[in-house]
Amino acid sequence: MEQARRQFLQQSIGSLGVLSIGSWLDTASKESLLSEIRQATFDNPGPDNEEFWALIRQAYTVSPQIINLNNGGVSPQPEVVQRAMIRYYEQANEGPSYYMWQILDQGREPLRRRLAELAGCDPEEIAINRNASEALETAIYGIPLEKGDEVVLCKQDYPNMLNAWKQREKREGIVLKWADHTLPTEDTNVLVKGYTDLFNTKTKVVHITHVINWNGQVLPARAIADEAAKRNIRVVIDGAHSFAHLEYKIPDLGGDYFGTSLHKWLSAPFGSGLLWVKKSRIAETWPLFAPQEPASEDIRKFEALGTRSFPIEHAIGEAIDFQLLIGNRRKEERLWYLKNYWTSQVIKLPGITIGTPASPGWSGAIGLLQIEGMEPSEISQTLWKDYKIHTVAIVWEAIKGVRITPHVYTSLKDLDLLVNAIRKMTES
Ligand SMILES: Cc1ncc(COP(=O)(O)O)c(C=O)c1O
């Protein structure tokens, strides 16, 4: 094991300069790796500092047998997060009702404060839950609306959210108005106009996906929200792909509601998420699971779920530690750097189109690859069959391609293999 690690490090990072590979290998514990990463951040490593990012890779336990470039689906967790989750799980099993409700549950308020610090908001606006779907459906079903009230959303929003709005349409007679974006684009005015053209006096809500999952397009959430605010329209923001990926503070997006999964870009345990509700909107919003006081101003009314996985929730704390160890800004820059690393090479090949905006601020890690004359499923199957590169084929509205999503643990070597594979496909 130790020898395999040594070999891996030698192959992947060659000769390390300031970072002492030897001292780390001699101390096997993950703690020493984390302190090595901490030390390395003092030199403010940039997005192209492969020595630093090789250390980050070591904190994960991803399989060396495959190259996982579908981190847009769900992220793996660093080992320290996995271990924490297992530790809490084992502890809970020593006496579930005692350890879960009397010990672990005591950590809920400190965790809320830490999440709020990360999100740049008041802890009294954060509810901890299981994923973006739960968070956003709480908002979608909870906003008081009457028959005939209009909601503006777009065809490129996430299916779970669209289905929730459609269910309200069927059940309660609200009216959905659909924007249809032509993507990719870096034109704020066009994107904003896509929504404002549909606003009228009956519009009560606008639903905005901050980063479109199909192609990684960032939408100008703040600019859309500002237009909505002028007309007293509530704003729901789907931050499933932007939280802990792009650097921002939730209130700065100008929304009334924000939901995200934490098992995506934060690398928290599978089945963790958060809902943010602007303080002034809490009382009027109906919870999905009824608490004793549904009209309460207490954000905790959105957590009346019953027995849930305390170990999963608790290990979110370790994921926050890991996120802060890297730093939000550094992570965003690295993720964009990785996307740009492969897209800037393959775009020069014949028949290649990238269906994602190129500029930082308009995109992060997610890139959509199109190869002329090849169906998305054919491309992703070839990547898997011939190279063991795991990606996902996307066909949604006018968006077609293979979504490629590296993460902080992805090495340039992996991306070199991807670039070569794409080159081969364009030659055949
Ligand atoms: C934009 C967007 N919103 C919401 C979700 C739902 O996330 P979850 O399945 O974690 O609830 C996803 C999942 O991929 C997504 O991409």
GROMACS .gro file of C-alpha atoms and ligand atoms in nm:
model
  444
    1MET     CA    1   0.000   0.000   0.000
    2GLU     CA    2   0.270   0.243   0.107
    3GLN     CA    3   0.480   0.145  -0.193
    4ALA     CA    4   0.185   0.191  -0.427
    5ARG     CA    5   0.131   0.539  -0.287
    6ARG     CA    6   0.496   0.626  -0.329
    7GLN     CA    7   0.485   0.504  -0.687
    8PHE     CA    8   0.167   0.695  -0.758
    9LEU     CA    9   0.308   1.017  -0.622
   10GLN     CA   10   0.629   0.978  -0.814
   11GLN     CA   11   0.443   0.916  -1.136
   12SER     CA   12   0.189   1.188  -1.091
   13ILE     CA   13   0.390   1.477  -0.952
   14GLY     CA   14   0.749   1.391  -1.032
   15SER     CA   15   0.999   1.569  -0.810
   16LEU     CA   16   0.835   1.781  -0.545
   17GLY     CA   17   0.997   2.109  -0.461
   18VAL     CA   18   0.898   2.275  -0.139
   19LEU     CA   19   0.659   2.002  -0.030
   20SER     CA   20   0.832   1.715   0.137
   21ILE     CA   21   0.685   1.399  -0.004
   22GLY     CA   22   0.905   1.184   0.218
   23SER     CA   23   0.791   1.332   0.544
   24TRP     CA   24   0.430   1.285   0.441
   25LEU     CA   25   0.480   0.923   0.336
   26ASP     CA   26   0.651   0.843   0.663
   27THR     CA   27   0.349   0.964   0.856
   28ALA     CA   28   0.062   0.755   0.732
   29SER     CA   29  -0.220   0.932   0.907
   30LYS     CA   30  -0.460   1.148   0.714
   31GLU     CA   31  -0.411   1.419   0.975
   32SER     CA   32  -0.057   1.470   0.857
   33LEU     CA   33  -0.177   1.498   0.497
   34LEU     CA   34  -0.427   1.762   0.602
   35SER     CA   35  -0.160   1.955   0.788
   36GLU     CA   36   0.064   1.925   0.484
   37ILE     CA   37  -0.213   2.072   0.271
   38ARG     CA   38  -0.259   2.347   0.529
   39GLN     CA   39   0.113   2.424   0.521
   40ALA     CA   40   0.108   2.432   0.142
   41THR     CA   41  -0.173   2.690   0.138
   42PHE     CA   42   0.058   2.940   0.313
   43ASP     CA   43   0.237   2.977  -0.023
   44ASN     CA   44  -0.098   3.061  -0.184
   45PRO     CA   45  -0.080   2.790  -0.453
   46GLY     CA   46  -0.257   2.883  -0.775
   47PRO     CA   47  -0.481   2.681  -1.005
   48ASP     CA   48  -0.179   2.547  -1.196
   49ASN     CA   49   0.026   2.437  -0.894
   50GLU     CA   50   0.024   2.061  -0.960
   51GLU     CA   51   0.219   1.985  -0.643
   52PHE     CA   52  -0.059   2.132  -0.434
   53TRP     CA   53  -0.341   1.967  -0.629
   54ALA     CA   54  -0.167   1.629  -0.612
   55LEU     CA   55  -0.188   1.659  -0.234
   56ILE     CA   56  -0.558   1.732  -0.261
   57ARG     CA   57  -0.599   1.423  -0.479
   58GLN     CA   58  -0.439   1.216  -0.205
   59ALA     CA   59  -0.713   1.321   0.034
   60TYR     CA   60  -0.969   1.137  -0.181
   61THR     CA   61  -1.007   0.762  -0.226
   62VAL     CA   62  -1.115   0.764  -0.589
   63SER     CA   63  -1.056   0.453  -0.794
   64PRO     CA   64  -0.739   0.450  -1.002
   65GLN     CA   65  -0.910   0.199  -1.236
   66ILE     CA   66  -1.146   0.453  -1.385
   67ILE     CA   67  -1.132   0.823  -1.467
   68ASN     CA   68  -1.443   0.974  -1.322
   69LEU     CA   69  -1.539   1.281  -1.520
   70ASN     CA   70  -1.901   1.286  -1.410
   71ASN     CA   71  -1.851   1.476  -1.089
   72GLY     CA   72  -2.142   1.690  -1.201
   73GLY     CA   73  -2.370   1.400  -1.106
   74VAL     CA   74  -2.243   1.362  -0.752
   75SER     CA   75  -1.903   1.413  -0.590
   76PRO     CA   76  -1.694   1.168  -0.394
   77GLN     CA   77  -1.597   1.266  -0.041
   78PRO     CA   78  -1.246   1.312   0.091
   79GLU     CA   79  -1.145   1.026   0.317
   80VAL     CA   80  -1.168   1.245   0.625
   81VAL     CA   81  -1.539   1.303   0.552
   82GLN     CA   82  -1.607   0.934   0.486
   83ARG     CA   83  -1.435   0.838   0.809
   84ALA     CA   84  -1.627   1.092   1.012
   85MET     CA   85  -1.954   0.963   0.870
   86ILE     CA   86  -1.864   0.604   0.956
   87ARG     CA   87  -1.748   0.707   1.304
   88TYR     CA   88  -2.077   0.886   1.374
   89TYR     CA   89  -2.269   0.589   1.234
   90GLU     CA   90  -2.088   0.344   1.458
   91GLN     CA   91  -2.139   0.570   1.756
   92ALA     CA   92  -2.512   0.596   1.680
   93ASN     CA   93  -2.534   0.218   1.680
   94GLU     CA   94  -2.395   0.197   2.029
   95GLY     CA   95  -2.732   0.324   2.153
   96PRO     CA   96  -2.933   0.493   1.879
   97SER     CA   97  -3.186   0.699   2.070
   98TYR     CA   98  -2.924   0.819   2.318
   99TYR     CA   99  -2.638   0.891   2.077
  100MET     CA  100  -2.852   1.027   1.793
  101TRP     CA  101  -3.098   1.241   1.983
  102GLN     CA  102  -2.901   1.337   2.290
  103ILE     CA  103  -2.544   1.352   2.163
  104LEU     CA  104  -2.526   1.395   1.785
  105ASP     CA  105  -2.830   1.623   1.765
  106GLN     CA  106  -2.650   1.866   1.995
  107GLY     CA  107  -2.423   1.936   1.703
  108ARG     CA  108  -2.702   2.061   1.478
  109GLU     CA  109  -2.687   2.426   1.588
  110PRO     CA  110  -2.307   2.455   1.563
  111LEU     CA  111  -2.336   2.294   1.216
  112ARG     CA  112  -2.604   2.545   1.115
  113ARG     CA  113  -2.370   2.827   1.223
  114ARG     CA  114  -2.082   2.681   1.023
  115LEU     CA  115  -2.295   2.638   0.713
  116ALA     CA  116  -2.416   2.995   0.752
  117GLU     CA  117  -2.059   3.116   0.777
  118LEU     CA  118  -1.970   2.931   0.458
  119ALA     CA  119  -2.282   3.061   0.284
  120GLY     CA  120  -2.234   3.417   0.414
  121CYS     CA  121  -2.576   3.440   0.577
  122ASP     CA  122  -2.759   3.441   0.909
  123PRO     CA  123  -2.779   3.090   1.068
  124GLU     CA  124  -3.147   3.164   1.130
  125GLU     CA  125  -3.198   3.143   0.752
  126ILE     CA  126  -3.047   2.794   0.706
  127ALA     CA  127  -3.236   2.464   0.724
  128ILE     CA  128  -3.035   2.144   0.694
  129ASN     CA  129  -3.193   1.874   0.479
  130ARG     CA  130  -3.115   1.591   0.238
  131ASN     CA  131  -3.063   1.741  -0.105
  132ALA     CA  132  -3.143   2.020  -0.348
  133SER     CA  133  -3.466   1.850  -0.452
  134GLU     CA  134  -3.597   1.853  -0.096
  135ALA     CA  135  -3.476   2.208  -0.035
  136LEU     CA  136  -3.624   2.349  -0.355
  137GLU     CA  137  -3.948   2.151  -0.338
  138THR     CA  138  -3.996   2.290   0.012
  139ALA     CA  139  -3.976   2.636  -0.143
  140ILE     CA  140  -4.183   2.547  -0.451
  141TYR     CA  141  -4.472   2.391  -0.257
  142GLY     CA  142  -4.438   2.633   0.033
  143ILE     CA  143  -4.486   2.967  -0.144
  144PRO     CA  144  -4.847   3.082  -0.103
  145LEU     CA  145  -4.998   3.113  -0.452
  146GLU     CA  146  -5.350   3.132  -0.588
  147LYS     CA  147  -5.512   3.001  -0.903
  148GLY     CA  148  -5.405   3.218  -1.197
  149ASP     CA  149  -5.081   3.336  -1.033
  150GLU     CA  150  -4.788   3.305  -1.271
  151VAL     CA  151  -4.445   3.152  -1.227
  152VAL     CA  152  -4.162   3.214  -1.473
  153LEU     CA  153  -3.906   2.939  -1.520
  154CYS     CA  154  -3.701   2.808  -1.811
  155LYS     CA  155  -3.692   2.492  -2.019
  156GLN     CA  156  -3.333   2.430  -1.911
  157ASP     CA  157  -3.417   2.406  -1.537
  158TYR     CA  158  -3.372   2.073  -1.357
  159PRO     CA  159  -3.650   1.812  -1.414
  160ASN     CA  160  -3.734   1.756  -1.044
  161MET     CA  161  -3.799   2.125  -1.003
  162LEU     CA  162  -3.997   2.151  -1.325
  163ASN     CA  163  -4.208   1.854  -1.219
  164ALA     CA  164  -4.281   2.015  -0.883
  165TRP     CA  165  -4.399   2.336  -1.050
  166LYS     CA  166  -4.601   2.136  -1.304
  167GLN     CA  167  -4.769   1.948  -1.020
  168ARG     CA  168  -4.874   2.279  -0.865
  169GLU     CA  169  -5.003   2.386  -1.204
  170LYS     CA  170  -5.219   2.071  -1.231
  171ARG     CA  171  -5.336   2.076  -0.874
  172GLU     CA  172  -5.390   2.443  -0.806
  173GLY     CA  173  -5.424   2.612  -1.143
  174ILE     CA  174  -5.116   2.832  -1.122
  175VAL     CA  175  -4.978   2.925  -1.464
  176LEU     CA  176  -4.624   2.845  -1.580
  177LYS     CA  177  -4.447   3.074  -1.827
  178TRP     CA  178  -4.145   2.930  -1.998
  179ALA     CA  179  -3.826   3.106  -2.099
  180ASP     CA  180  -3.621   2.912  -2.352
  181HIS     CA  181  -3.253   3.008  -2.356
  182THR     CA  182  -3.023   2.960  -2.651
  183LEU     CA  183  -2.707   2.830  -2.485
  184PRO     CA  184  -2.420   2.884  -2.444
  185THR     CA  185  -2.414   3.259  -2.419
  186GLU     CA  186  -2.222   3.525  -2.230
  187ASP     CA  187  -2.482   3.794  -2.294
  188THR     CA  188  -2.639   3.906  -1.967
  189ASN     CA  189  -2.900   4.124  -2.136
  190VAL     CA  190  -3.032   3.843  -2.354
  191LEU     CA  191  -3.056   3.606  -2.060
  192VAL     CA  192  -3.228   3.859  -1.835
  193LYS     CA  193  -3.468   3.955  -2.114
  194GLY     CA  194  -3.564   3.587  -2.147
  195TYR     CA  195  -3.730   3.629  -1.805
  196THR     CA  196  -3.839   3.992  -1.803
  197ASP     CA  197  -4.030   3.949  -2.131
  198LEU     CA  198  -4.252   3.703  -1.945
  199PHE     CA  199  -4.306   3.916  -1.632
  200ASN     CA  200  -4.644   4.082  -1.590
  201THR     CA  201  -4.869   4.188  -1.304
  202LYS     CA  202  -4.974   3.827  -1.241
  203THR     CA  203  -4.614   3.704  -1.202
  204LYS     CA  204  -4.547   3.601  -0.843
  205VAL     CA  205  -4.233   3.386  -0.867
  206VAL     CA  206  -3.930   3.345  -1.090
  207HIS     CA  207  -3.729   3.022  -1.069
  208ILE     CA  208  -3.361   3.052  -1.164
  209THR     CA  209  -3.106   2.775  -1.201
  210HIS     CA  210  -2.775   2.936  -1.111
  211VAL     CA  211  -2.564   2.684  -1.303
  212ILE     CA  212  -2.749   2.486  -1.570
  213ASN     CA  213  -2.663   2.122  -1.510
  214TRP     CA  214  -2.689   2.021  -1.877
  215ASN     CA  215  -2.398   2.232  -2.001
  216GLY     CA  216  -2.249   2.424  -1.707
  217GLN     CA  217  -2.383   2.762  -1.819
  218VAL     CA  218  -2.386   3.017  -1.536
  219LEU     CA  219  -2.698   3.235  -1.537
  220PRO     CA  220  -2.677   3.596  -1.415
  221ALA     CA  221  -2.891   3.519  -1.110
  222ARG     CA  222  -2.839   3.859  -0.947
  223ALA     CA  223  -2.936   4.058  -1.255
  224ILE     CA  224  -3.255   3.851  -1.300
  225ALA     CA  225  -3.334   3.873  -0.928
  226ASP     CA  226  -3.293   4.252  -0.934
  227GLU     CA  227  -3.550   4.279  -1.213
  228ALA     CA  228  -3.783   4.052  -1.017
  229ALA     CA  229  -3.740   4.258  -0.699
  230LYS     CA  230  -3.846   4.574  -0.882
  231ARG     CA  231  -4.179   4.400  -0.958
  232ASN     CA  232  -4.219   4.238  -0.616
  233ILE     CA  233  -4.170   3.890  -0.765
  234ARG     CA  234  -4.028   3.621  -0.536
  235VAL     CA  235  -3.705   3.457  -0.649
  236VAL     CA  236  -3.623   3.086  -0.608
  237ILE     CA  237  -3.262   2.997  -0.686
  238ASP     CA  238  -3.147   2.646  -0.765
  239GLY     CA  239  -2.786   2.646  -0.648
  240ALA     CA  240  -2.729   2.269  -0.679
  241HIS     CA  241  -2.433   2.320  -0.910
  242SER     CA  242  -2.300   2.651  -0.790
  243PHE     CA  243  -2.263   2.613  -0.413
  244ALA     CA  244  -1.902   2.540  -0.309
  245HIS     CA  245  -1.812   2.549  -0.680
  246LEU     CA  246  -1.832   2.921  -0.758
  247GLU     CA  247  -1.742   3.176  -0.495
  248TYR     CA  248  -2.034   3.387  -0.376
  249LYS     CA  249  -2.245   3.447  -0.069
  250ILE     CA  250  -2.606   3.327  -0.092
  251PRO     CA  251  -2.770   3.661   0.000
  252ASP     CA  252  -2.565   3.836  -0.271
  253LEU     CA  253  -2.763   3.648  -0.538
  254GLY     CA  254  -3.069   3.854  -0.443
  255GLY     CA  255  -3.306   3.558  -0.401
  256ASP     CA  256  -3.579   3.481  -0.151
  257TYR     CA  257  -3.515   3.105  -0.152
  258PHE     CA  258  -3.204   2.905  -0.234
  259GLY     CA  259  -3.157   2.528  -0.231
  260THR     CA  260  -2.855   2.313  -0.288
  261SER     CA  261  -2.720   1.964  -0.239
  262LEU     CA  262  -2.404   1.938  -0.033
  263HIS     CA  263  -2.306   1.601  -0.183
  264LYS     CA  264  -2.220   1.776  -0.507
  265TRP     CA  265  -1.951   2.041  -0.493
  266LEU     CA  266  -1.898   2.051  -0.118
  267SER     CA  267  -1.807   1.679  -0.118
  268ALA     CA  268  -2.029   1.619   0.187
  269PRO     CA  269  -2.190   1.276   0.246
  270PHE     CA  270  -2.446   1.152  -0.007
  271GLY     CA  271  -2.790   1.272   0.093
  272SER     CA  272  -2.708   1.613   0.242
  273GLY     CA  273  -2.842   1.953   0.143
  274LEU     CA  274  -2.952   2.293   0.261
  275LEU     CA  275  -3.237   2.534   0.219
  276TRP     CA  276  -3.188   2.908   0.267
  277VAL     CA  277  -3.496   3.122   0.317
  278LYS     CA  278  -3.471   3.498   0.349
  279LYS     CA  279  -3.576   3.593   0.701
  280SER     CA  280  -3.871   3.802   0.587
  281ARG     CA  281  -4.013   3.507   0.385
  282ILE     CA  282  -3.996   3.233   0.651
  283ALA     CA  283  -4.329   3.299   0.824
  284GLU     CA  284  -4.535   3.299   0.502
  285THR     CA  285  -4.376   2.981   0.361
  286TRP     CA  286  -4.551   2.651   0.426
  287PRO     CA  287  -4.318   2.368   0.534
  288LEU     CA  288  -4.329   2.043   0.333
  289PHE     CA  289  -4.343   1.831   0.650
  290ALA     CA  290  -4.582   1.988   0.895
  291PRO     CA  291  -4.436   2.113   1.224
  292GLN     CA  292  -4.642   2.223   1.522
  293GLU     CA  293  -4.640   2.588   1.410
  294PRO     CA  294  -4.640   2.605   1.029
  295ALA     CA  295  -4.655   2.985   1.029
  296SER     CA  296  -4.360   3.017   1.265
  297GLU     CA  297  -4.071   3.249   1.185
  298ASP     CA  298  -3.827   2.981   1.298
  299ILE     CA  299  -3.625   2.830   1.010
  300ARG     CA  300  -3.623   2.498   1.201
  301LYS     CA  301  -3.986   2.447   1.098
  302PHE     CA  302  -3.842   2.323   0.765
  303GLU     CA  303  -3.659   2.041   0.942
  304ALA     CA  304  -3.961   1.849   1.076
  305LEU     CA  305  -3.858   1.542   0.882
  306GLY     CA  306  -3.866   1.281   1.157
  307THR     CA  307  -3.578   1.040   1.205
  308ARG     CA  308  -3.305   1.107   0.954
  309SER     CA  309  -2.939   1.021   0.915
  310PHE     CA  310  -2.754   1.213   1.184
  311PRO     CA  311  -2.418   1.065   1.077
  312ILE     CA  312  -2.465   1.206   0.725
  313GLU     CA  313  -2.560   1.547   0.859
  314HIS     CA  314  -2.279   1.556   1.105
  315ALA     CA  315  -2.005   1.475   0.862
  316ILE     CA  316  -2.103   1.788   0.666
  317GLY     CA  317  -1.885   1.962   0.924
  318GLU     CA  318  -1.574   1.778   0.803
  319ALA     CA  319  -1.663   1.862   0.443
  320ILE     CA  320  -1.680   2.232   0.538
  321ASP     CA  321  -1.335   2.202   0.701
  322PHE     CA  322  -1.198   2.050   0.381
  323GLN     CA  323  -1.358   2.317   0.165
  324LEU     CA  324  -1.207   2.591   0.379
  325LEU     CA  325  -0.871   2.418   0.374
  326ILE     CA  326  -0.865   2.456  -0.004
  327GLY     CA  327  -1.040   2.795  -0.002
  328ASN     CA  328  -1.351   2.884  -0.204
  329ARG     CA  329  -1.175   3.114  -0.449
  330ARG     CA  330  -0.883   2.875  -0.507
  331LYS     CA  331  -1.128   2.590  -0.571
  332GLU     CA  332  -1.333   2.789  -0.820
  333GLU     CA  333  -1.020   2.892  -1.006
  334ARG     CA  334  -0.886   2.535  -1.019
  335LEU     CA  335  -1.216   2.395  -1.142
  336TRP     CA  336  -1.236   2.649  -1.423
  337TYR     CA  337  -0.867   2.586  -1.500
  338LEU     CA  338  -0.931   2.212  -1.540
  339LYS     CA  339  -1.224   2.271  -1.774
  340ASN     CA  340  -1.022   2.520  -1.976
  341TYR     CA  341  -0.722   2.281  -1.982
  342TRP     CA  342  -0.905   2.023  -2.192
  343THR     CA  343  -1.149   2.245  -2.382
  344SER     CA  344  -0.880   2.486  -2.504
  345GLN     CA  345  -0.693   2.189  -2.657
  346VAL     CA  346  -0.981   2.003  -2.819
  347ILE     CA  347  -1.151   2.312  -2.961
  348LYS     CA  348  -0.870   2.325  -3.218
  349LEU     CA  349  -0.960   1.981  -3.351
  350PRO     CA  350  -1.190   1.941  -3.653
  351GLY     CA  351  -1.561   1.899  -3.581
  352ILE     CA  352  -1.542   1.992  -3.213
  353THR     CA  353  -1.780   2.233  -3.046
  354ILE     CA  354  -1.787   2.318  -2.677
  355GLY     CA  355  -2.140   2.387  -2.563
  356THR     CA  356  -2.034   2.577  -2.250
  357PRO     CA  357  -1.931   2.942  -2.216
  358ALA     CA  358  -1.555   2.981  -2.208
  359SER     CA  359  -1.506   3.271  -1.966
  360PRO     CA  360  -1.458   3.244  -1.592
  361GLY     CA  361  -1.768   3.381  -1.424
  362TRP     CA  362  -1.979   3.223  -1.698
  363SER     CA  363  -1.865   2.867  -1.630
  364GLY     CA  364  -1.679   2.649  -1.383
  365ALA     CA  365  -1.577   2.285  -1.403
  366ILE     CA  366  -1.857   2.160  -1.629
  367GLY     CA  367  -1.793   2.141  -2.003
  368LEU     CA  368  -2.015   2.005  -2.280
  369LEU     CA  369  -1.840   1.831  -2.568
  370GLN     CA  370  -1.990   1.793  -2.913
  371ILE     CA  371  -1.826   1.601  -3.197
  372GLU     CA  372  -1.972   1.651  -3.543
  373GLY     CA  373  -2.131   1.335  -3.678
  374MET     CA  374  -2.138   1.154  -3.342
  375GLU     CA  375  -2.431   1.112  -3.107
  376PRO     CA  376  -2.362   1.198  -2.739
  377SER     CA  377  -2.427   0.837  -2.634
  378GLU     CA  378  -2.176   0.712  -2.892
  379ILE     CA  379  -1.909   0.950  -2.762
  380SER     CA  380  -1.962   0.864  -2.397
  381GLN     CA  381  -1.974   0.490  -2.473
  382THR     CA  382  -1.647   0.510  -2.664
  383LEU     CA  383  -1.484   0.706  -2.381
  384TRP     CA  384  -1.591   0.438  -2.140
  385LYS     CA  385  -1.524   0.130  -2.352
  386ASP     CA  386  -1.184   0.229  -2.485
  387TYR     CA  387  -1.047   0.454  -2.210
  388LYS     CA  388  -1.250   0.384  -1.894
  389ILE     CA  389  -1.342   0.750  -1.882
  390HIS     CA  390  -1.681   0.793  -1.715
  391THR     CA  391  -1.893   1.081  -1.851
  392VAL     CA  392  -2.261   1.139  -1.921
  393ALA     CA  393  -2.448   1.186  -2.248
  394ILE     CA  394  -2.683   1.484  -2.245
  395VAL     CA  395  -2.986   1.534  -2.466
  396TRP     CA  396  -3.223   1.796  -2.327
  397GLU     CA  397  -3.422   2.048  -2.527
  398ALA     CA  398  -3.171   2.195  -2.775
  399ILE     CA  399  -2.870   2.088  -2.565
  400LYS     CA  400  -2.680   1.787  -2.694
  401GLY     CA  401  -2.334   1.661  -2.605
  402VAL     CA  402  -2.126   1.476  -2.350
  403ARG     CA  403  -2.093   1.646  -2.015
  404ILE     CA  404  -1.741   1.632  -1.877
  405THR     CA  405  -1.690   1.735  -1.519
  406PRO     CA  406  -1.356   1.714  -1.341
  407HIS     CA  407  -1.321   1.784  -0.969
  408VAL     CA  408  -1.043   1.909  -0.741
  409TYR     CA  409  -0.887   1.561  -0.735
  410THR     CA  410  -0.869   1.532  -1.115
  411SER     CA  411  -0.511   1.527  -1.245
  412LEU     CA  412  -0.387   1.683  -1.567
  413LYS     CA  413  -0.274   1.334  -1.668
  414ASP     CA  414  -0.636   1.221  -1.663
  415LEU     CA  415  -0.732   1.515  -1.879
  416ASP     CA  416  -0.443   1.446  -2.118
  417LEU     CA  417  -0.591   1.102  -2.168
  418LEU     CA  418  -0.930   1.259  -2.236
  419VAL     CA  419  -0.782   1.500  -2.491
  420ASN     CA  420  -0.606   1.210  -2.666
  421ALA     CA  421  -0.924   1.005  -2.671
  422ILE     CA  422  -1.116   1.296  -2.827
  423ARG     CA  423  -0.838   1.347  -3.081
  424LYS     CA  424  -0.859   0.979  -3.181
  425MET     CA  425  -1.236   1.006  -3.221
  426THR     CA  426  -1.203   1.307  -3.452
  427GLU     CA  427  -0.950   1.114  -3.663
  428SER     CA  428  -1.164   0.806  -3.712
  429LIG     C1  429  -2.953   2.202  -1.134
  429LIG     C2  430  -2.991   2.091  -1.042
  429LIG     N1  431  -3.087   2.111  -0.950
  429LIG     C3  432  -3.125   2.016  -0.865
  429LIG     C4  433  -3.067   1.892  -0.866
  429LIG     C5  434  -3.116   1.788  -0.770
  429LIG     O1  435  -3.013   1.745  -0.687
  429LIG     P1  436  -3.040   1.621  -0.589
  429LIG     O2  437  -3.061   1.501  -0.675
  429LIG     O3  438  -2.916   1.613  -0.508
  429LIG     O4  439  -3.160   1.655  -0.510
  429LIG     C6  440  -2.966   1.865  -0.959
  429LIG     C7  441  -2.903   1.733  -0.964
  429LIG     O5  442  -2.820   1.702  -1.045
  429LIG     C8  443  -2.928   1.966  -1.049
  429LIG     O6  444  -2.833   1.946  -1.140
   0.00000   0.00000   0.00000
